[in-house]
PDB file of C-alpha atoms and ligand atoms in Angstrom:
ATOM      1  CA  MET A   1       7.074 -22.114  -7.686  1.00 65.00           C
ATOM      2  CA  LYS A   2       4.776 -19.624  -6.217  1.00 91.00           C
ATOM      3  CA  GLY A   3       6.186 -16.954  -3.952  1.00 97.00           C
ATOM      4  CA  HIS A   4       4.389 -14.798  -1.378  1.00 98.00           C
ATOM      5  CA  PHE A   5       2.861 -11.473  -2.063  1.00 98.00           C
ATOM      6  CA  ILE A   6       2.622  -9.247   1.026  1.00 98.00           C
ATOM      7  CA  THR A   7       1.413  -5.622   0.860  1.00 98.00           C
ATOM      8  CA  PHE A   8       1.511  -2.864   3.338  1.00 99.00           C
ATOM      9  CA  GLU A   9      -1.385  -0.376   3.195  1.00 98.00           C
ATOM     10  CA  GLY A  10      -2.586   2.630   5.248  1.00 98.00           C
ATOM     11  CA  VAL A  11      -2.802   6.427   5.324  1.00 97.00           C
ATOM     12  CA  GLU A  12       0.166   8.696   5.245  1.00 94.00           C
ATOM     13  CA  GLY A  13       2.332   8.428   8.202  1.00 95.00           C
ATOM     14  CA  SER A  14       0.851   5.114   9.417  1.00 97.00           C
ATOM     15  CA  GLY A  15       4.344   3.524   9.435  1.00 98.00           C
ATOM     16  CA  LYS A  16       4.372   1.461   6.210  1.00 98.00           C
ATOM     17  CA  THR A  17       7.918   2.407   5.188  1.00 97.00           C
ATOM     18  CA  THR A  18       9.189   1.849   8.732  1.00 98.00           C
ATOM     19  CA  GLN A  19       7.554  -1.517   9.217  1.00 98.00           C
ATOM     20  CA  MET A  20       8.155  -2.903   5.840  1.00 98.00           C
ATOM     21  CA  ALA A  21      11.976  -2.329   6.422  1.00 98.00           C
ATOM     22  CA  ILE A  22      11.782  -4.177   9.734  1.00 98.00           C
ATOM     23  CA  LEU A  23       9.750  -7.136   8.459  1.00 98.00           C
ATOM     24  CA  GLY A  24      12.045  -7.357   5.345  1.00 98.00           C
ATOM     25  CA  HIS A  25      15.048  -7.633   7.680  1.00 98.00           C
ATOM     26  CA  ALA A  26      13.335 -10.160   9.901  1.00 98.00           C
ATOM     27  CA  LEU A  27      12.330 -12.400   7.025  1.00 98.00           C
ATOM     28  CA  GLU A  28      15.769 -12.268   5.445  1.00 98.00           C
ATOM     29  CA  THR A  29      17.316 -13.217   8.821  1.00 97.00           C
ATOM     30  CA  ARG A  30      15.056 -16.338   8.753  1.00 96.00           C
ATOM     31  CA  GLY A  31      16.342 -17.191   5.233  1.00 97.00           C
ATOM     32  CA  TYR A  32      13.427 -15.965   3.097  1.00 97.00           C
ATOM     33  CA  PRO A  33      14.480 -14.375  -0.251  1.00 98.00           C
ATOM     34  CA  VAL A  34      12.807 -10.974  -0.038  1.00 98.00           C
ATOM     35  CA  VAL A  35      12.068  -8.341  -2.781  1.00 98.00           C
ATOM     36  CA  ARG A  36      11.223  -4.972  -1.498  1.00 98.00           C
ATOM     37  CA  THR A  37       9.235  -2.628  -3.743  1.00 98.00           C
ATOM     38  CA  ARG A  38       6.606   0.167  -3.774  1.00 97.00           C
ATOM     39  CA  GLU A  39       3.782   1.866  -5.677  1.00 97.00           C
ATOM     40  CA  PRO A  40       3.567   3.988  -7.513  1.00 95.00           C
ATOM     41  CA  GLY A  41       7.061   3.245  -8.763  1.00 95.00           C
ATOM     42  CA  GLY A  42       9.120   0.044  -8.495  1.00 95.00           C
ATOM     43  CA  THR A  43      10.474   0.442 -11.997  1.00 97.00           C
ATOM     44  CA  LYS A  44      12.140   3.059 -14.029  1.00 98.00           C
ATOM     45  CA  ILE A  45       8.901   3.862 -15.895  1.00 98.00           C
ATOM     46  CA  GLY A  46       6.967   3.597 -12.726  1.00 97.00           C
ATOM     47  CA  ASP A  47       9.301   5.998 -10.944  1.00 97.00           C
ATOM     48  CA  ALA A  48       8.782   8.600 -13.812  1.00 98.00           C
ATOM     49  CA  ILE A  49       5.001   8.195 -13.292  1.00 98.00           C
ATOM     50  CA  ARG A  50       5.437   8.478  -9.557  1.00 96.00           C
ATOM     51  CA  SER A  51       7.069  11.850  -9.973  1.00 97.00           C
ATOM     52  CA  LEU A  52       4.235  13.037 -12.207  1.00 97.00           C
ATOM     53  CA  ILE A  53       1.604  11.875  -9.634  1.00 96.00           C
ATOM     54  CA  LEU A  54       3.275  13.320  -6.517  1.00 94.00           C
ATOM     55  CA  ASP A  55       4.599  16.590  -7.936  1.00 95.00           C
ATOM     56  CA  SER A  56       3.106  19.512  -5.940  1.00 92.00           C
ATOM     57  CA  LYS A  57       3.012  21.508  -9.166  1.00 94.00           C
ATOM     58  CA  ASN A  58       0.388  19.157 -10.669  1.00 95.00           C
ATOM     59  CA  GLN A  59      -2.576  20.518  -8.612  1.00 93.00           C
ATOM     60  CA  MET A  60      -4.743  20.446 -11.821  1.00 95.00           C
ATOM     61  CA  MET A  61      -4.444  16.644 -12.298  1.00 97.00           C
ATOM     62  CA  ASP A  62      -7.866  15.131 -12.983  1.00 97.00           C
ATOM     63  CA  ALA A  63      -8.904  12.239 -10.790  1.00 97.00           C
ATOM     64  CA  LYS A  64      -9.238   9.918 -13.906  1.00 98.00           C
ATOM     65  CA  THR A  65      -5.730  10.944 -15.106  1.00 98.00           C
ATOM     66  CA  GLU A  66      -4.327  10.182 -11.618  1.00 97.00           C
ATOM     67  CA  PHE A  67      -6.130   6.907 -11.503  1.00 98.00           C
ATOM     68  CA  LEU A  68      -4.864   5.749 -14.860  1.00 98.00           C
ATOM     69  CA  LEU A  69      -1.281   6.797 -14.102  1.00 98.00           C
ATOM     70  CA  TYR A  70      -1.400   4.552 -10.908  1.00 98.00           C
ATOM     71  CA  LEU A  71      -2.666   1.677 -13.080  1.00 98.00           C
ATOM     72  CA  ALA A  72       0.069   2.317 -15.741  1.00 98.00           C
ATOM     73  CA  SER A  73       2.672   2.249 -13.019  1.00 98.00           C
ATOM     74  CA  ARG A  74       1.119  -1.033 -11.690  1.00 98.00           C
ATOM     75  CA  ALA A  75       1.088  -2.732 -15.061  1.00 98.00           C
ATOM     76  CA  GLN A  76       4.796  -2.146 -15.570  1.00 98.00           C
ATOM     77  CA  HIS A  77       5.491  -3.062 -11.882  1.00 98.00           C
ATOM     78  CA  LEU A  78       3.673  -6.470 -12.253  1.00 98.00           C
ATOM     79  CA  LYS A  79       5.516  -7.220 -15.541  1.00 98.00           C
ATOM     80  CA  GLU A  80       8.980  -6.198 -14.502  1.00 98.00           C
ATOM     81  CA  VAL A  81       9.109  -6.973 -10.761  1.00 98.00           C
ATOM     82  CA  ILE A  82       6.151  -8.632  -8.972  1.00 98.00           C
ATOM     83  CA  LEU A  83       5.321 -11.457 -11.309  1.00 98.00           C
ATOM     84  CA  PRO A  84       8.963 -12.589 -11.965  1.00 98.00           C
ATOM     85  CA  ALA A  85       9.791 -12.506  -8.304  1.00 98.00           C
ATOM     86  CA  LEU A  86       6.637 -14.615  -7.386  1.00 98.00           C
ATOM     87  CA  ALA A  87       7.492 -17.029 -10.193  1.00 98.00           C
ATOM     88  CA  GLU A  88      10.918 -17.406  -8.568  1.00 98.00           C
ATOM     89  CA  GLY A  89       9.289 -18.222  -5.195  1.00 98.00           C
ATOM     90  CA  LYS A  90      10.311 -15.000  -3.519  1.00 98.00           C
ATOM     91  CA  VAL A  91       8.622 -13.033  -0.789  1.00 98.00           C
ATOM     92  CA  VAL A  92       7.484  -9.734  -2.375  1.00 98.00           C
ATOM     93  CA  LEU A  93       7.011  -6.908   0.085  1.00 98.00           C
ATOM     94  CA  CYS A  94       5.144  -4.082  -1.505  1.00 98.00           C
ATOM     95  CA  ASP A  95       4.472  -0.659  -0.075  1.00 98.00           C
ATOM     96  CA  ARG A  96       0.935  -0.037  -1.464  1.00 98.00           C
ATOM     97  CA  PHE A  97      -0.954  -1.880  -4.161  1.00 98.00           C
ATOM     98  CA  ALA A  98      -4.470  -2.186  -5.541  1.00 98.00           C
ATOM     99  CA  ASP A  99      -6.246  -1.519  -2.179  1.00 98.00           C
ATOM    100  CA  ALA A 100      -4.667   1.890  -2.196  1.00 98.00           C
ATOM    101  CA  THR A 101      -6.315   2.653  -5.542  1.00 98.00           C
ATOM    102  CA  TYR A 102      -9.675   1.578  -4.151  1.00 98.00           C
ATOM    103  CA  ALA A 103      -9.215   3.678  -1.000  1.00 98.00           C
ATOM    104  CA  TYR A 104      -7.637   6.787  -2.574  1.00 97.00           C
ATOM    105  CA  GLN A 105      -9.405   6.901  -5.987  1.00 98.00           C
ATOM    106  CA  GLY A 106     -12.628   5.444  -4.810  1.00 98.00           C
ATOM    107  CA  TYR A 107     -13.186   6.782  -1.397  1.00 98.00           C
ATOM    108  CA  GLY A 108     -10.768   9.757  -1.495  1.00 97.00           C
ATOM    109  CA  ARG A 109     -11.617  11.060  -5.050  1.00 97.00           C
ATOM    110  CA  GLY A 110     -14.994   9.613  -5.434  1.00 97.00           C
ATOM    111  CA  LEU A 111     -14.496   7.638  -8.601  1.00 98.00           C
ATOM    112  CA  SER A 112     -16.814   4.601  -9.122  1.00 98.00           C
ATOM    113  CA  LYS A 113     -15.628   1.662  -6.934  1.00 97.00           C
ATOM    114  CA  ARG A 114     -17.222  -0.725  -9.393  1.00 97.00           C
ATOM    115  CA  GLU A 115     -15.281   0.720 -12.322  1.00 97.00           C
ATOM    116  CA  ILE A 116     -12.120   0.794 -10.238  1.00 98.00           C
ATOM    117  CA  GLU A 117     -12.358  -2.889  -9.563  1.00 96.00           C
ATOM    118  CA  LEU A 118     -13.214  -3.649 -13.140  1.00 97.00           C
ATOM    119  CA  ILE A 119     -10.362  -1.687 -14.789  1.00 97.00           C
ATOM    120  CA  GLY A 120      -8.056  -2.691 -11.904  1.00 97.00           C
ATOM    121  CA  ARG A 121      -8.692  -6.294 -12.724  1.00 97.00           C
ATOM    122  CA  PHE A 122      -7.639  -5.641 -16.351  1.00 98.00           C
ATOM    123  CA  VAL A 123      -4.226  -4.580 -15.013  1.00 98.00           C
ATOM    124  CA  THR A 124      -3.612  -7.164 -12.339  1.00 98.00           C
ATOM    125  CA  GLY A 125      -5.236 -10.079 -14.248  1.00 97.00           C
ATOM    126  CA  GLY A 126      -6.954 -10.942 -10.944  1.00 95.00           C
ATOM    127  CA  LEU A 127      -3.698 -11.241  -8.880  1.00 97.00           C
ATOM    128  CA  SER A 128      -4.332 -10.169  -5.324  1.00 97.00           C
ATOM    129  CA  PRO A 129      -1.850 -10.002  -2.383  1.00 98.00           C
ATOM    130  CA  ASP A 130      -1.674 -13.148  -0.204  1.00 98.00           C
ATOM    131  CA  LEU A 131      -1.565 -11.044   2.912  1.00 98.00           C
ATOM    132  CA  THR A 132      -2.219  -7.317   3.417  1.00 98.00           C
ATOM    133  CA  LEU A 133      -1.105  -5.476   6.447  1.00 99.00           C
ATOM    134  CA  LEU A 134      -3.388  -2.489   6.937  1.00 99.00           C
ATOM    135  CA  LEU A 135      -1.547  -0.046   9.313  1.00 98.00           C
ATOM    136  CA  ASP A 136      -4.329   1.868  10.808  1.00 98.00           C
ATOM    137  CA  ILE A 137      -3.917   5.248  12.661  1.00 98.00           C
ATOM    138  CA  ASP A 138      -5.926   8.404  13.353  1.00 96.00           C
ATOM    139  CA  VAL A 139      -5.229  10.465  10.197  1.00 95.00           C
ATOM    140  CA  LYS A 140      -4.291  13.481  12.208  1.00 93.00           C
ATOM    141  CA  LYS A 141      -1.729  11.506  14.123  1.00 94.00           C
ATOM    142  CA  GLY A 142      -0.353   9.981  10.920  1.00 94.00           C
ATOM    143  CA  LEU A 143      -0.028  13.360   9.211  1.00 91.00           C
ATOM    144  CA  ALA A 144       1.578  14.881  12.277  1.00 90.00           C
ATOM    145  CA  ARG A 145       4.316  12.240  11.999  1.00 92.00           C
ATOM    146  CA  LEU A 146       5.125  13.465   8.429  1.00 87.00           C
ATOM    147  CA  LYS A 147       6.150  16.897   9.753  1.00 80.00           C
ATOM    148  CA  GLY A 148       9.753  15.713   9.947  1.00 74.00           C
ATOM    149  CA  ARG A 149       9.682  14.612   6.241  1.00 74.00           C
ATOM    150  CA  GLU A 150      11.802  16.785   3.972  1.00 67.00           C
ATOM    151  CA  GLU A 151       9.462  16.698   0.953  1.00 74.00           C
ATOM    152  CA  ILE A 152       5.687  17.158   1.359  1.00 76.00           C
ATOM    153  CA  ASN A 153       4.023  15.799  -1.796  1.00 82.00           C
ATOM    154  CA  ARG A 154       0.750  16.687  -3.479  1.00 81.00           C
ATOM    155  CA  LEU A 155      -1.181  13.989  -1.616  1.00 79.00           C
ATOM    156  CA  ASP A 156       0.130  14.938   1.803  1.00 75.00           C
ATOM    157  CA  GLN A 157      -1.432  18.396   1.202  1.00 77.00           C
ATOM    158  CA  GLU A 158      -4.920  17.134   0.670  1.00 83.00           C
ATOM    159  CA  ALA A 159      -7.521  18.234   3.172  1.00 88.00           C
ATOM    160  CA  LEU A 160      -8.118  16.245   6.349  1.00 91.00           C
ATOM    161  CA  GLN A 161     -11.465  15.062   5.045  1.00 94.00           C
ATOM    162  CA  PHE A 162      -9.821  13.423   2.110  1.00 96.00           C
ATOM    163  CA  HIS A 163      -7.456  11.391   4.344  1.00 96.00           C
ATOM    164  CA  GLU A 164     -10.413  10.482   6.629  1.00 96.00           C
ATOM    165  CA  SER A 165     -12.290   9.068   3.591  1.00 97.00           C
ATOM    166  CA  VAL A 166      -9.271   7.111   2.549  1.00 98.00           C
ATOM    167  CA  ARG A 167      -9.016   5.552   6.002  1.00 98.00           C
ATOM    168  CA  LYS A 168     -12.720   4.688   5.892  1.00 98.00           C
ATOM    169  CA  GLY A 169     -12.203   3.080   2.546  1.00 98.00           C
ATOM    170  CA  TYR A 170      -9.337   0.899   3.863  1.00 98.00           C
ATOM    171  CA  LEU A 171     -11.242  -0.199   6.829  1.00 98.00           C
ATOM    172  CA  ASN A 172     -14.212  -1.064   4.640  1.00 98.00           C
ATOM    173  CA  LEU A 173     -11.919  -3.180   2.487  1.00 98.00           C
ATOM    174  CA  ALA A 174     -10.666  -5.004   5.644  1.00 98.00           C
ATOM    175  CA  LYS A 175     -14.208  -5.837   6.605  1.00 98.00           C
ATOM    176  CA  ARG A 176     -14.870  -7.198   3.140  1.00 97.00           C
ATOM    177  CA  ASN A 177     -11.638  -9.235   3.049  1.00 98.00           C
ATOM    178  CA  PRO A 178     -11.019 -10.438   6.651  1.00 97.00           C
ATOM    179  CA  ARG A 179      -8.820 -13.398   5.676  1.00 96.00           C
ATOM    180  CA  ARG A 180      -6.525 -11.412   3.460  1.00 98.00           C
ATOM    181  CA  ILE A 181      -6.364  -8.029   5.234  1.00 98.00           C
ATOM    182  CA  ARG A 182      -5.031  -7.832   8.834  1.00 98.00           C
ATOM    183  CA  VAL A 183      -5.659  -4.482  10.551  1.00 98.00           C
ATOM    184  CA  ILE A 184      -2.777  -3.443  12.761  1.00 98.00           C
ATOM    185  CA  ARG A 185      -3.290  -0.304  14.928  1.00 98.00           C
ATOM    186  CA  THR A 186      -0.177   1.849  14.790  1.00 97.00           C
ATOM    187  CA  ASP A 187      -0.584   4.391  17.478  1.00 96.00           C
ATOM    188  CA  ALA A 188       2.125   2.530  19.411  1.00 96.00           C
ATOM    189  CA  GLY A 189       5.866   2.202  19.529  1.00 97.00           C
ATOM    190  CA  VAL A 190       7.650   0.937  16.544  1.00 98.00           C
ATOM    191  CA  GLU A 191       8.817  -2.346  18.264  1.00 98.00           C
ATOM    192  CA  GLU A 192       5.385  -3.125  19.592  1.00 98.00           C
ATOM    193  CA  ILE A 193       3.843  -2.676  16.031  1.00 98.00           C
ATOM    194  CA  ALA A 194       6.631  -4.744  14.537  1.00 98.00           C
ATOM    195  CA  LYS A 195       5.810  -7.613  16.939  1.00 98.00           C
ATOM    196  CA  LYS A 196       2.161  -7.566  15.957  1.00 98.00           C
ATOM    197  CA  ILE A 197       3.109  -7.611  12.290  1.00 98.00           C
ATOM    198  CA  LYS A 198       5.473 -10.534  12.811  1.00 98.00           C
ATOM    199  CA  GLU A 199       2.575 -12.456  14.552  1.00 97.00           C
ATOM    200  CA  ALA A 200       0.284 -11.805  11.538  1.00 98.00           C
ATOM    201  CA  VAL A 201       3.062 -12.948   9.049  1.00 98.00           C
ATOM    202  CA  ASP A 202       3.778 -15.997  11.216  1.00 97.00           C
ATOM    203  CA  ASP A 203       0.066 -16.896  11.110  1.00 96.00           C
ATOM    204  CA  TYR A 204       0.086 -16.431   7.300  1.00 97.00           C
ATOM    205  CA  PHE A 205       3.101 -18.785   6.903  1.00 95.00           C
ATOM    206  CA  ARG A 206       1.694 -21.404   9.336  1.00 92.00           C
ATOM    207  CA  VAL A 207      -1.609 -21.724   7.402  1.00 71.00           C
ATOM    208  CA  PRO A 208      -0.843 -23.857   4.265  1.00 62.00           C
TER     209      PRO A 208
HETATM  210  N1  ADP B   1       5.323   3.815  15.681  1.00 72.26           N
HETATM  211  C1  ADP B   1       5.708   4.987  15.501  1.00 72.26           C
HETATM  212  N2  ADP B   1       5.640   6.030  16.338  1.00 72.26           N
HETATM  213  C2  ADP B   1       6.165   7.175  16.118  1.00 72.26           C
HETATM  214  N3  ADP B   1       6.657   7.638  14.942  1.00 72.26           N
HETATM  215  C3  ADP B   1       6.735   6.675  13.940  1.00 72.26           C
HETATM  216  C4  ADP B   1       6.266   5.370  14.145  1.00 72.26           C
HETATM  217  N4  ADP B   1       6.437   4.682  12.992  1.00 72.26           N
HETATM  218  C5  ADP B   1       6.944   5.472  12.183  1.00 72.26           C
HETATM  219  N5  ADP B   1       7.231   6.756  12.663  1.00 72.26           N
HETATM  220  C6  ADP B   1       7.819   7.952  12.066  1.00 72.26           C
HETATM  221  O1  ADP B   1       6.691   8.577  11.415  1.00 72.26           O
HETATM  222  C7  ADP B   1       6.999   9.009  10.124  1.00 72.26           C
HETATM  223  C8  ADP B   1       6.149   8.293   9.079  1.00 72.26           C
HETATM  224  O2  ADP B   1       6.398   6.903   9.110  1.00 72.26           O
HETATM  225  P1  ADP B   1       6.541   6.065   7.737  1.00 72.26           P
HETATM  226  O3  ADP B   1       7.066   4.746   8.069  1.00 72.26           O
HETATM  227  O4  ADP B   1       7.327   6.792   6.701  1.00 72.26           O
HETATM  228  O5  ADP B   1       4.981   6.041   7.243  1.00 72.26           O
HETATM  229  P2  ADP B   1       4.315   5.885   5.895  1.00 72.26           P
HETATM  230  O6  ADP B   1       5.362   5.113   5.046  1.00 72.26           O
HETATM  231  O7  ADP B   1       3.115   4.904   6.189  1.00 72.26           O
HETATM  232  O8  ADP B   1       3.904   7.192   5.371  1.00 72.26           O
HETATM  233  C9  ADP B   1       8.536   8.760   9.964  1.00 72.26           C
HETATM  234  O9  ADP B   1       9.244   9.907  10.312  1.00 72.26           O
HETATM  235  C10 ADP B   1       8.694   7.630  10.989  1.00 72.26           C
HETATM  236  O10 ADP B   1      10.065   7.650  11.447  1.00 72.26           O
HETATM  237 MG1   MG B   2       6.076   5.525   3.113  1.00 72.26          MG
END
């Protein structure tokens, strides 16, 4: 059996967590077996790595250290969660995956995109999402939405320019992978965005 691997990507505050919850519920209502997960994290080891990466005290973290921590978390995540679920024919909804590494570490931090792809492939074994929903919003609007959030992590604190570069990286990826990545503008109401996402997912399930 081969499941379905659907990822949510986008800058901070673009609505990934909100929309993934809505889609997960909608798919379950329609009888799909759904697994919800996120990166970094998704496993006990991954969650420990996640706290290292996001800890506001770790301002001195080197870009390569950060990159490798994300990949370490991904390796564990694939082994423990994603691959077994896909093998069981489940729909895996994942809040961020390899595209995030490309956008954040490549465009945001300026690491070599070629090396990110190369080393990234070592970890994923070439596995790529079947469908990626890229939630796109003006970075200022996205960051403004986070104001209500209790914990502001190390990445939320990055300069505006950093987030602009990340957004650019994501849009670039979407241009290069038009079949896999669907860009969904998210400066709209939650329900309206959910409807667009549902359409994109319906399209995906319709095409064999
Ligand atoms: N369409 C929307 N309009 C206004 N606020 C939103 C919308 N979608 C989500 N939010 C709010 O914005 C904040 C960030 O959304 P979230 O889903 O956590 O984004 P992300 O996971 O991409 O960082 C949350 O407080 C959420 O309730
Ligand atoms: Mg989120």
